[in-house]
mmCIF file of C-alpha atoms and ligand atoms in Angstrom:
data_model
loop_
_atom_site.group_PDB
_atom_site.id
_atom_site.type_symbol
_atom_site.label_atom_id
_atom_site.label_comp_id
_atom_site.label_asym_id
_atom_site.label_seq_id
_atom_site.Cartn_x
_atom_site.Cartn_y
_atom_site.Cartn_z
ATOM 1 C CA UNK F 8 0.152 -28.037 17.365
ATOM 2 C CA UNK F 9 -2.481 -30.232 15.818
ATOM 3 C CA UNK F 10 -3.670 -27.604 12.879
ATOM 4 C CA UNK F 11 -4.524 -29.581 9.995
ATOM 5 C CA UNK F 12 -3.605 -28.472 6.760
ATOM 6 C CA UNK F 13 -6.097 -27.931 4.088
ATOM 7 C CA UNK F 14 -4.844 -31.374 2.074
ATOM 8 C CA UNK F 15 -1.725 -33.064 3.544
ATOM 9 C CA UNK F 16 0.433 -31.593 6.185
ATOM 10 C CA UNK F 17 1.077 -28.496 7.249
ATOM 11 C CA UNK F 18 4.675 -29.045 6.008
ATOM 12 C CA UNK F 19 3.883 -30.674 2.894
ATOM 13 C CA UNK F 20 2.006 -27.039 1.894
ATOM 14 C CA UNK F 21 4.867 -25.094 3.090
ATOM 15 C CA UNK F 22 7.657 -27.261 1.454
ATOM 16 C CA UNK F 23 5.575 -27.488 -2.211
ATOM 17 C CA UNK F 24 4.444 -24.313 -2.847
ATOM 18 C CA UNK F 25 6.061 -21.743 -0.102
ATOM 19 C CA UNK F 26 10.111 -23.206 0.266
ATOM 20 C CA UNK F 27 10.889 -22.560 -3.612
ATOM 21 C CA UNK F 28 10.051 -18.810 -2.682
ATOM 22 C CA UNK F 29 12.484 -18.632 -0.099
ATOM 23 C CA UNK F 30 15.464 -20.688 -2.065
ATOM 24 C CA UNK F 31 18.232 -19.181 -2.961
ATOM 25 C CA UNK F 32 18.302 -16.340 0.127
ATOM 26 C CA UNK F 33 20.768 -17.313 2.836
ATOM 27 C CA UNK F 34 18.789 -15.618 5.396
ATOM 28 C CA UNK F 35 15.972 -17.908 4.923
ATOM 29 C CA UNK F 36 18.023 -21.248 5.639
ATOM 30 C CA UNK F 37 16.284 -22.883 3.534
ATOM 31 C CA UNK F 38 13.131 -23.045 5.051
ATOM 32 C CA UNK F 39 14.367 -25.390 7.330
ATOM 33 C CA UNK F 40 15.300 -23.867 11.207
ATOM 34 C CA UNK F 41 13.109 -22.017 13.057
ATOM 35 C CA UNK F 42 13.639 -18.617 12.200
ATOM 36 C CA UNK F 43 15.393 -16.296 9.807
ATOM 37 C CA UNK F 44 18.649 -14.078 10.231
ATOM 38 C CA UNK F 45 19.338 -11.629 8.961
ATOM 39 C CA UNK F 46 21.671 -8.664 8.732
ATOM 40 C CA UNK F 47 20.976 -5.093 9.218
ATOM 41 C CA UNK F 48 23.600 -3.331 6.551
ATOM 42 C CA UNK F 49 25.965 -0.538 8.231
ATOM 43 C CA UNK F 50 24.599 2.851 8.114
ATOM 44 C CA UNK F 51 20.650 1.269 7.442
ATOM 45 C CA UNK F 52 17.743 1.043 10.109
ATOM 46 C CA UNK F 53 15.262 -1.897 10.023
ATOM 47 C CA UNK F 54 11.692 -1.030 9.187
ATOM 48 C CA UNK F 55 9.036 -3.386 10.378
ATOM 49 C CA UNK F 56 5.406 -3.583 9.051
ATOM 50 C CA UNK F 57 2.522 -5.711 9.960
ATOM 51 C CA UNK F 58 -1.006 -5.862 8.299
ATOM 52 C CA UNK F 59 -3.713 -8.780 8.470
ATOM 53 C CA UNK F 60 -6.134 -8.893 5.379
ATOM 54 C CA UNK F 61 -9.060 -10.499 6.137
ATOM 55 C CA UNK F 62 -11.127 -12.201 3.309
ATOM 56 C CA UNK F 63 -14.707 -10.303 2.732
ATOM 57 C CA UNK F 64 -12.980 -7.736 5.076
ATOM 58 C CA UNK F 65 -9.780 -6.051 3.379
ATOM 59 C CA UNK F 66 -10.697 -8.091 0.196
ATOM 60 C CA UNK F 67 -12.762 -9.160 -1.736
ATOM 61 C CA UNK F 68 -13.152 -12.997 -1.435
ATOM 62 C CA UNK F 69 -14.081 -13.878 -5.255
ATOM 63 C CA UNK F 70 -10.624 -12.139 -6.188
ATOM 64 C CA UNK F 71 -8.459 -14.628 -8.102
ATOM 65 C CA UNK F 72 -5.519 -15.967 -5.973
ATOM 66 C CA UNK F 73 -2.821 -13.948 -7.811
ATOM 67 C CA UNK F 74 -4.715 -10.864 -7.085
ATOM 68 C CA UNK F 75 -4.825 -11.353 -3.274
ATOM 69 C CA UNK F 76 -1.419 -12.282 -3.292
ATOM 70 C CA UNK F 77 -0.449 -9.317 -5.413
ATOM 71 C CA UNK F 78 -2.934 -7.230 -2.612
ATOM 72 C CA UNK F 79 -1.007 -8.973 0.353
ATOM 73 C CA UNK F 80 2.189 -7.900 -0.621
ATOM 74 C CA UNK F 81 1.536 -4.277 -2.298
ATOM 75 C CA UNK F 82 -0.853 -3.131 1.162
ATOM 76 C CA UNK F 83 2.419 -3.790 2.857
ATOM 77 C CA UNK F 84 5.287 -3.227 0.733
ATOM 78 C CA UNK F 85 3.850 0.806 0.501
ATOM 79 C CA UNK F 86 3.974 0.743 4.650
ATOM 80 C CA UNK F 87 7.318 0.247 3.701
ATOM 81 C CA UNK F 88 7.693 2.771 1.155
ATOM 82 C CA UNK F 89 5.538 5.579 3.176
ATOM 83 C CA UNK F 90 8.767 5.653 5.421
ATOM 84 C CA UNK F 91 11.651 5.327 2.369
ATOM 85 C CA UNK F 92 12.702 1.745 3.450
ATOM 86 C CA UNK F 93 13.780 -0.563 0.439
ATOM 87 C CA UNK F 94 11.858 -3.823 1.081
ATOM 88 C CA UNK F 95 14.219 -6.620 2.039
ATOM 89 C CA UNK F 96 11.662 -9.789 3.615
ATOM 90 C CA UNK F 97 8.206 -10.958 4.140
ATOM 91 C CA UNK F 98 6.828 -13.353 6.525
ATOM 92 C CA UNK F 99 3.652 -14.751 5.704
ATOM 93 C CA UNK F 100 0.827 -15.958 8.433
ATOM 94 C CA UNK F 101 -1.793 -17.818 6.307
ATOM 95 C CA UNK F 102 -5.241 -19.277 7.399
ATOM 96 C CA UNK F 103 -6.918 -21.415 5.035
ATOM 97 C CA UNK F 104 -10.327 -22.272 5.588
ATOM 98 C CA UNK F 105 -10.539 -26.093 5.557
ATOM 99 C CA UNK F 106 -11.824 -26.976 1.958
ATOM 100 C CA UNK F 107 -9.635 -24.862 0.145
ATOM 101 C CA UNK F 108 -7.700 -26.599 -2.742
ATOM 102 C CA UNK F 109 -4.678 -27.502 -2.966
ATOM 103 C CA UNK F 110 -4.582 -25.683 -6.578
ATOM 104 C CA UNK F 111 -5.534 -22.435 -4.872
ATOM 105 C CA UNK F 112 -3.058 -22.131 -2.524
ATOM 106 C CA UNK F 113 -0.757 -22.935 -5.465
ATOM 107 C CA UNK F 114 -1.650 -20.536 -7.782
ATOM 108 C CA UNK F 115 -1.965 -18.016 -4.557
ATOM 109 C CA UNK F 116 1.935 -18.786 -3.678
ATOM 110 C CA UNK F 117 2.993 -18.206 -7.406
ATOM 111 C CA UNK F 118 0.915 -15.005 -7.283
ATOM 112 C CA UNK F 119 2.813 -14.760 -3.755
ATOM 113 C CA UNK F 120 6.381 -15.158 -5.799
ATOM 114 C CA UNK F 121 5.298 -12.972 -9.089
ATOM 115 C CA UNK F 122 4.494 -9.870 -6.715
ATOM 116 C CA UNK F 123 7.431 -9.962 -4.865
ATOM 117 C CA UNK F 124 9.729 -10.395 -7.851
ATOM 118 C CA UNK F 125 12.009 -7.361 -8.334
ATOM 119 C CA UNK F 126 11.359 -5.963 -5.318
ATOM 120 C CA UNK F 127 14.136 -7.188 -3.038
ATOM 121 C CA UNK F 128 12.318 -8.923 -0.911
ATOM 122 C CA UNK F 129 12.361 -12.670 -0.099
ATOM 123 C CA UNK F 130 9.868 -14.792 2.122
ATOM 124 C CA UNK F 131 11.650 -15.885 4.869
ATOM 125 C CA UNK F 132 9.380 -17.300 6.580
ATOM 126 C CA UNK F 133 5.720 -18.042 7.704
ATOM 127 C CA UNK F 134 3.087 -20.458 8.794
ATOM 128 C CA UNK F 135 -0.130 -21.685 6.952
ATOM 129 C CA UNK F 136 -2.899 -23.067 9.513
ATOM 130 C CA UNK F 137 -6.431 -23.693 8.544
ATOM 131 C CA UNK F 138 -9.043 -22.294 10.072
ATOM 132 C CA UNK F 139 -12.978 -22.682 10.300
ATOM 133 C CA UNK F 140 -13.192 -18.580 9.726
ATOM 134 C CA UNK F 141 -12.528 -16.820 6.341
ATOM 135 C CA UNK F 142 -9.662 -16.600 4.584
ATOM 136 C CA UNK F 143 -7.227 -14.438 5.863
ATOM 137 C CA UNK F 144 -3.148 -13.364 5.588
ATOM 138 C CA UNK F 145 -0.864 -12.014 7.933
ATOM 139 C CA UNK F 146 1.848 -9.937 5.874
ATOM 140 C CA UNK F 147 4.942 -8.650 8.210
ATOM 141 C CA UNK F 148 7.518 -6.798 5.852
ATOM 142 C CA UNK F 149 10.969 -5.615 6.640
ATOM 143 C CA UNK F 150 13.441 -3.094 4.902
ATOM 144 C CA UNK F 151 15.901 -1.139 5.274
ATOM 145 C CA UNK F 152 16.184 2.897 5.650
ATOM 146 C CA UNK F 153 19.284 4.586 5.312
ATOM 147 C CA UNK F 154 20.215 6.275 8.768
ATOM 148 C CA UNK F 155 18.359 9.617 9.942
ATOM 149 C CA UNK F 156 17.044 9.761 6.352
ATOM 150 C CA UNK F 157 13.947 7.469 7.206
ATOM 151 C CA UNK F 158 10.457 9.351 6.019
ATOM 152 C CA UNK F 159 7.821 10.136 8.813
ATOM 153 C CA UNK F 160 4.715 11.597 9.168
ATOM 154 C CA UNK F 161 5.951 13.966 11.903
ATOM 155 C CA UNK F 162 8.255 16.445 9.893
ATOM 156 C CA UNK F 163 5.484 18.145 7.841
ATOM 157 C CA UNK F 164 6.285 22.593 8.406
ATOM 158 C CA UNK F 165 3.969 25.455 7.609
ATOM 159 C CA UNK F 166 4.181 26.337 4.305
ATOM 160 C CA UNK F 167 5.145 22.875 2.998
ATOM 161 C CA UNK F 168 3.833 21.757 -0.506
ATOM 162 C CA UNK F 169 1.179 18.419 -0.315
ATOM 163 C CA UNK F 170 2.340 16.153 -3.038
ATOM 164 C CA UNK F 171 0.718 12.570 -4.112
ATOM 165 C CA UNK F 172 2.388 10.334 -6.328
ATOM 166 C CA UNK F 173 0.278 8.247 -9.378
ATOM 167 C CA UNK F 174 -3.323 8.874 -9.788
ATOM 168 C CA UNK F 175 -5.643 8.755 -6.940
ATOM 169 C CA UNK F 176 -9.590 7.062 -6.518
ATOM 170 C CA UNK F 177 -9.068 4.000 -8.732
ATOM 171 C CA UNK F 178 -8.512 1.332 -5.660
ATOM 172 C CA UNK F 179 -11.965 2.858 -4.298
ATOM 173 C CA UNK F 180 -13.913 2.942 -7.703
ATOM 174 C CA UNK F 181 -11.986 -0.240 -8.702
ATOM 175 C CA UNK F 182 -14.199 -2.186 -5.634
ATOM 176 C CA UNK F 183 -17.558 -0.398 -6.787
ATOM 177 C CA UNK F 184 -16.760 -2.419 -10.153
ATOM 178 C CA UNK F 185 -15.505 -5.404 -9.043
ATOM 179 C CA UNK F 186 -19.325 -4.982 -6.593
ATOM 180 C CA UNK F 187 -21.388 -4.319 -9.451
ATOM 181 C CA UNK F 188 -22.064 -0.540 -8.505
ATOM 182 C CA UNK F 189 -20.148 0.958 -10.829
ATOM 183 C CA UNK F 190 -19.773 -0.890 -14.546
ATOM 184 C CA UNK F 191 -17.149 -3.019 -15.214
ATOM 185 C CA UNK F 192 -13.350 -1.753 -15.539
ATOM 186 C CA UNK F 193 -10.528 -3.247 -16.461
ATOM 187 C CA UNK F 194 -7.508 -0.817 -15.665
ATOM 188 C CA UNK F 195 -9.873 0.343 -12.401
ATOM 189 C CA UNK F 196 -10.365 -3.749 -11.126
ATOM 190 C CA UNK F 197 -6.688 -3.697 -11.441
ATOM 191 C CA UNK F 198 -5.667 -0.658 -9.870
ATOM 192 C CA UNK F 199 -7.923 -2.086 -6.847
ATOM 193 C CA UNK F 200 -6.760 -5.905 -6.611
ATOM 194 C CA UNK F 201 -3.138 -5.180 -7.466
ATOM 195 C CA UNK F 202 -1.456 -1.822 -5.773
ATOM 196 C CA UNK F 203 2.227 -1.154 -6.790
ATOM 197 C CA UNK F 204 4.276 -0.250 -4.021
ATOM 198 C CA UNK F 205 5.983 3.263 -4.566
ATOM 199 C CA UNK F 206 8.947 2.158 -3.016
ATOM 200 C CA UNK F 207 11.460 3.493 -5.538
ATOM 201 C CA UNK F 208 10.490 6.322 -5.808
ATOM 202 C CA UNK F 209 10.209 6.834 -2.075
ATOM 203 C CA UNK F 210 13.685 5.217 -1.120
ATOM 204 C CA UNK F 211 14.947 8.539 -3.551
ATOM 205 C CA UNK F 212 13.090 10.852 -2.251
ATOM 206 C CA UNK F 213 14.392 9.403 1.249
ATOM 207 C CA UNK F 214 17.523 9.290 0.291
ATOM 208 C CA UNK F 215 17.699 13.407 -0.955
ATOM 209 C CA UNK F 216 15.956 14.019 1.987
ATOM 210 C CA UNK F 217 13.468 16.266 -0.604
ATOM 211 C CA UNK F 218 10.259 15.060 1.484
ATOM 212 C CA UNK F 219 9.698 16.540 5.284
ATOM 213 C CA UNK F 220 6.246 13.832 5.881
ATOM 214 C CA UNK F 221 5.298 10.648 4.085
ATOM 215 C CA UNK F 222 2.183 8.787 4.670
ATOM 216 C CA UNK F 223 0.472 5.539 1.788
ATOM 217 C CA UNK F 224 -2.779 6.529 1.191
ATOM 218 C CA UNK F 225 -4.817 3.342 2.761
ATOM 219 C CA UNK F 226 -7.890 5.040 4.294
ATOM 220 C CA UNK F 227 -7.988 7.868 1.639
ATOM 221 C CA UNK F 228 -6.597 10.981 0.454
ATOM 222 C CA UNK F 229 -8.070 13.340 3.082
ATOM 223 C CA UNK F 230 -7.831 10.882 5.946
ATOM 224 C CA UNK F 231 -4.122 9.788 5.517
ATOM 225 C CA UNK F 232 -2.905 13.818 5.038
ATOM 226 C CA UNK F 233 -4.963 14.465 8.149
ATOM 227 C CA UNK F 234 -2.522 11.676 9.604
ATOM 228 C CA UNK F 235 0.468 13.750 8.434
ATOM 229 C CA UNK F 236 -1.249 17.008 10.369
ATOM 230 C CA UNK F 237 -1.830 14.697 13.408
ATOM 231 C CA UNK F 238 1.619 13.689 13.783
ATOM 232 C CA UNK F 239 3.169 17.040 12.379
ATOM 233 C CA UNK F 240 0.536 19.238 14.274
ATOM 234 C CA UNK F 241 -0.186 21.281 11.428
ATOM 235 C CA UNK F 242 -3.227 21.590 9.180
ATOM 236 C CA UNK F 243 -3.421 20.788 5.362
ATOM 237 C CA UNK F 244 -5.567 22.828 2.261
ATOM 238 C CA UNK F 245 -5.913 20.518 -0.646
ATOM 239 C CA UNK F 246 -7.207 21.421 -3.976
ATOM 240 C CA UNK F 247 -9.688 18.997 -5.198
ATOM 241 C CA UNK F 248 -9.084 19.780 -8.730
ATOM 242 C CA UNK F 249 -5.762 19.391 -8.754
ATOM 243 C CA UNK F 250 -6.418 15.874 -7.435
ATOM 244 C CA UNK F 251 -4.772 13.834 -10.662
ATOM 245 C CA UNK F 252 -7.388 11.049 -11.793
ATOM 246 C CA UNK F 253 -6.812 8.520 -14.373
ATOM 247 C CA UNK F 254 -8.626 8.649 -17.388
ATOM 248 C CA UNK F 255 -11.175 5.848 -16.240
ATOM 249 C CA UNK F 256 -11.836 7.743 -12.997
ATOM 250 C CA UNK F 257 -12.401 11.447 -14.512
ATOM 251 C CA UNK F 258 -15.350 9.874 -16.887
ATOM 252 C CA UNK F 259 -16.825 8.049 -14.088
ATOM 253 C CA UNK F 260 -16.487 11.572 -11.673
ATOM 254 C CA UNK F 261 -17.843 13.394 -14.832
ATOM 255 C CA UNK F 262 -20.850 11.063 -15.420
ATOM 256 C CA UNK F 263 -21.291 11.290 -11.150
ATOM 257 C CA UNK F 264 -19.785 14.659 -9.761
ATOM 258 C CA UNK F 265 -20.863 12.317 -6.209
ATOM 259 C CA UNK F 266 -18.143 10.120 -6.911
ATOM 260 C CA UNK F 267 -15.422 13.060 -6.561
ATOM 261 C CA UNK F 268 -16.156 12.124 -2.480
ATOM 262 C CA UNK F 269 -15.335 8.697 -3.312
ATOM 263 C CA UNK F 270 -11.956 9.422 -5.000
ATOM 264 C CA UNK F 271 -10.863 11.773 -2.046
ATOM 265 C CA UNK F 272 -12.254 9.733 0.888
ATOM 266 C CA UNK F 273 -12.601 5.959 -0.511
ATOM 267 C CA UNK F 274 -8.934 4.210 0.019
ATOM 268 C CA UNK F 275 -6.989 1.461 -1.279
ATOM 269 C CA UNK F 276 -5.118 3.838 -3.245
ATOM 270 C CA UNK F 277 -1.261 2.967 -1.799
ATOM 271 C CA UNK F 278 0.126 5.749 -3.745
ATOM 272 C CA UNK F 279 2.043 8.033 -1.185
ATOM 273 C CA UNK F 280 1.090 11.746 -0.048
ATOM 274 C CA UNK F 281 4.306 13.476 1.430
ATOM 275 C CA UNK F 282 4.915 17.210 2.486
ATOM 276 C CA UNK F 283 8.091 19.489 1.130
ATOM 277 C CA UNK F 284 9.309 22.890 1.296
ATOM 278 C CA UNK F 285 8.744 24.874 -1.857
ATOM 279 C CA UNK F 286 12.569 24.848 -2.604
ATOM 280 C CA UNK F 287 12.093 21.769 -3.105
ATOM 281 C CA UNK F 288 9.617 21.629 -6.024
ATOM 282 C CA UNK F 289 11.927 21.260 -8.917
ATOM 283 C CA UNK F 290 14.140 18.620 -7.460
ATOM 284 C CA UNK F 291 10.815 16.638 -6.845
ATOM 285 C CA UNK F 292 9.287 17.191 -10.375
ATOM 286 C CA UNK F 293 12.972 15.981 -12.107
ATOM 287 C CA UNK F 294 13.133 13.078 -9.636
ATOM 288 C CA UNK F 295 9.614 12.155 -10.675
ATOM 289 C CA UNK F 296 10.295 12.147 -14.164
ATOM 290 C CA UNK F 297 13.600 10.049 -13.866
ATOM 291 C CA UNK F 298 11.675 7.619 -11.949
ATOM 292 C CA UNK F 299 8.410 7.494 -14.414
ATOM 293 C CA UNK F 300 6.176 8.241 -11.771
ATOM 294 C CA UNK F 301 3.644 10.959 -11.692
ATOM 295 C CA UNK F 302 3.663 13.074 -8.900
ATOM 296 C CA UNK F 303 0.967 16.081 -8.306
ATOM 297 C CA UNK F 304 1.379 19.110 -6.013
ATOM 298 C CA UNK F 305 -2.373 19.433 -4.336
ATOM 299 C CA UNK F 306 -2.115 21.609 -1.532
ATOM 300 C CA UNK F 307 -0.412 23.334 0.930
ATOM 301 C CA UNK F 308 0.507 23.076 4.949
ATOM 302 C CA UNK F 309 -1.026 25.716 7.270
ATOM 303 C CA UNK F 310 -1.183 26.502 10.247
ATOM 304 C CA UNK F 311 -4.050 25.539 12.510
ATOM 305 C CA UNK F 312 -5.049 22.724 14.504
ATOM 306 C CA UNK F 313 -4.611 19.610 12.965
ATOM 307 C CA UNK F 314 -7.057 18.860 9.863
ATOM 308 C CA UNK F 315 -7.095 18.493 5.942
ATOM 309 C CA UNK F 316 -9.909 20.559 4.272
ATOM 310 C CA UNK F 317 -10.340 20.112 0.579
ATOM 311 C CA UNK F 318 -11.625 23.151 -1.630
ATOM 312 C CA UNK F 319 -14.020 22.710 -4.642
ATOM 313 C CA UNK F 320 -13.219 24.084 -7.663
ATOM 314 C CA UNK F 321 -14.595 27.425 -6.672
ATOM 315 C CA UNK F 322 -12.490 27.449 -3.135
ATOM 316 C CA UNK F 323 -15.312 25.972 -0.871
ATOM 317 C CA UNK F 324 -14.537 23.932 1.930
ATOM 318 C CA UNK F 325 -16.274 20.217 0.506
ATOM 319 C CA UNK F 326 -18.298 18.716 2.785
ATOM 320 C CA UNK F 327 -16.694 14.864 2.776
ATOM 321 C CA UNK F 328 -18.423 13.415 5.751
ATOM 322 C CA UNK F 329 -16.996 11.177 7.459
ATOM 323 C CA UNK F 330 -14.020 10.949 5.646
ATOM 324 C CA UNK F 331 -12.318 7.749 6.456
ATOM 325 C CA UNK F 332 -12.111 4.397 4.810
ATOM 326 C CA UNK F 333 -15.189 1.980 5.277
ATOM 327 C CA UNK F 334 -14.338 -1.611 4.743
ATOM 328 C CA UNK F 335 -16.500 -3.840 2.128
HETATM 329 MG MG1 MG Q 29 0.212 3.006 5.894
#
């Protein structure tokens, strides 16, 4: 290969600021052979996720380092969690475009380390290449699922309850801030530049086997439950006003009733949606309070060809367009 690093070789980059990452995990070998090994514990499936993040794409460029790290990792530590694994490795794919500095790829790989830190995974391995393009980072993940307990998005039943975990719409007004369309937010910027993987939360809720569908809401609220119907074959009523919103978001959707659309439709959210039976509802509300996390019933599972319709407040069907996510 002749790819030329952005200062120094491509090993120098990988042995300064990616190698302390993977020290102290066997499986990585120090950095040093050509691949990783690893075992698959007894009784536990391996999960495999993928997702490239392309700068002025998935994210926006002017984000510090940290933050796109901390993006990197959380967009695909939730893949993992949407299916109950318990993250266990990354591999990282980075392109650099040529003049980047070296001190941005440094604080990017201790941004790298910081949002990987406590959640069992390791960085095994990768490659850094520069590129004349943008900016942009291949994350593969892999954890573990216990046997037959692993969550889908095909087991959702009639009748089912729709939950979501956290609060949902800050990722998507988050951006409008960090754009300028919306004023400047704090918690909201946040919420948008640095998802937290619900992977605790999920690996329990795996593990009880309390949940029948799991999906991470990437593409938005309405879009990723009409994933669950796809796969499950069923369709799904949602309550828009049972929707939980942080504080930031219900003044901004009470200043702009438009922006409700935004909140349901917008993405970036990586909180979960996931579909149980109604005996299930108390289990879920005490394992959501052991684990700290908030987690909302909003709807229901019908039956009916496969589509999520949100009602207003007065039980109309909301027109939301076309529904999806819509990069930057
Ligand atoms: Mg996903």
């Amino acid at each position: 290969m002749t790819d030329q690093s952005p200062n120094g070789s491509e090993f120098d980059i990988i042995k300064r600021y990616f190698m302390p990452l993977a020290a102290g995990d066997k499986a990585a070998l120090g950095l040093l052979d050509d691949a990783a090994v690893l075992d698959v514990p007894q009784g536990y499936k391996l999960v495999v996720t993928t997702d490239a993040l392309v700068a002025g794409v998935h994210f926006l460029e002017n984000l510090s380092p940290a933050d796109i790290a901390y993006k990197v990792v959380g967009v695909n530590l939730s893949d993992l969690a949407a299916m109950g694994a318990s993250p266990r490795a990354v591999f990282l794919a980075a392109q650099f475009p040529k003049n980047t500095p070296e001190t941005w790829i440094a604080a990017f790989a201790q941004g790298l380390g910081a949002a990987l830190s406590g959640s069992g995974a390791t960085l095994l391995g990768g490659d850094t290449v520069t590129t004349p393009g943008p900016m942009a980072f291949t994350l593969t993940a892999l954890g573990f699922a216990p046997l037959r307990k692993v969550l889908t998005r095909s087991g959702a039943k009639v009748g089912d309850d729709v939950y979501v975990t956290g609060t949902i719409g800050d990722g998507a007004l988050g951006l409008l801030c960090l754009t300028g369309k919306l004023p400047a937010d704090a918690f909201l910027a946040k919420r948008y530049a640095r998802p937290e993987a619900r992977f605790v939360f999920a690996q329990a809720l795996a593990e009880h086997m309390f949940a029948s569908a799991c999906v991470d809401i990437s593409d938005g609220l309405a879009a990723d439950v009409g994933h669950i119907c796809e796969a499950s074959n069923v369709a799904a009523t949602l309550e828009a006003q049972r929707v939980p919103l942080s504080d930031s978001a219900r003044d901004l959707v009470k200043a702009d009733k438009t922006l409700l659309k935004t909140v349901l439709t917008g993405g970036d959210d990586y909180e979960l949606a996931f579909t149980a039976a109604p005996k299930n509802a108390s289990s879920i509300e005490a394992l959501a309070v052991e684990k700290g996390l908030r987690v909302t019933r909003i709807g229901t599972i019908l039956e009916g060809a496969p589509k999520t319709r949100v009602l207003d407040e007065i039980g109309r069907p909301m027109d939301l367009g076309h529904g999806g996510y819509v990069h930057l």
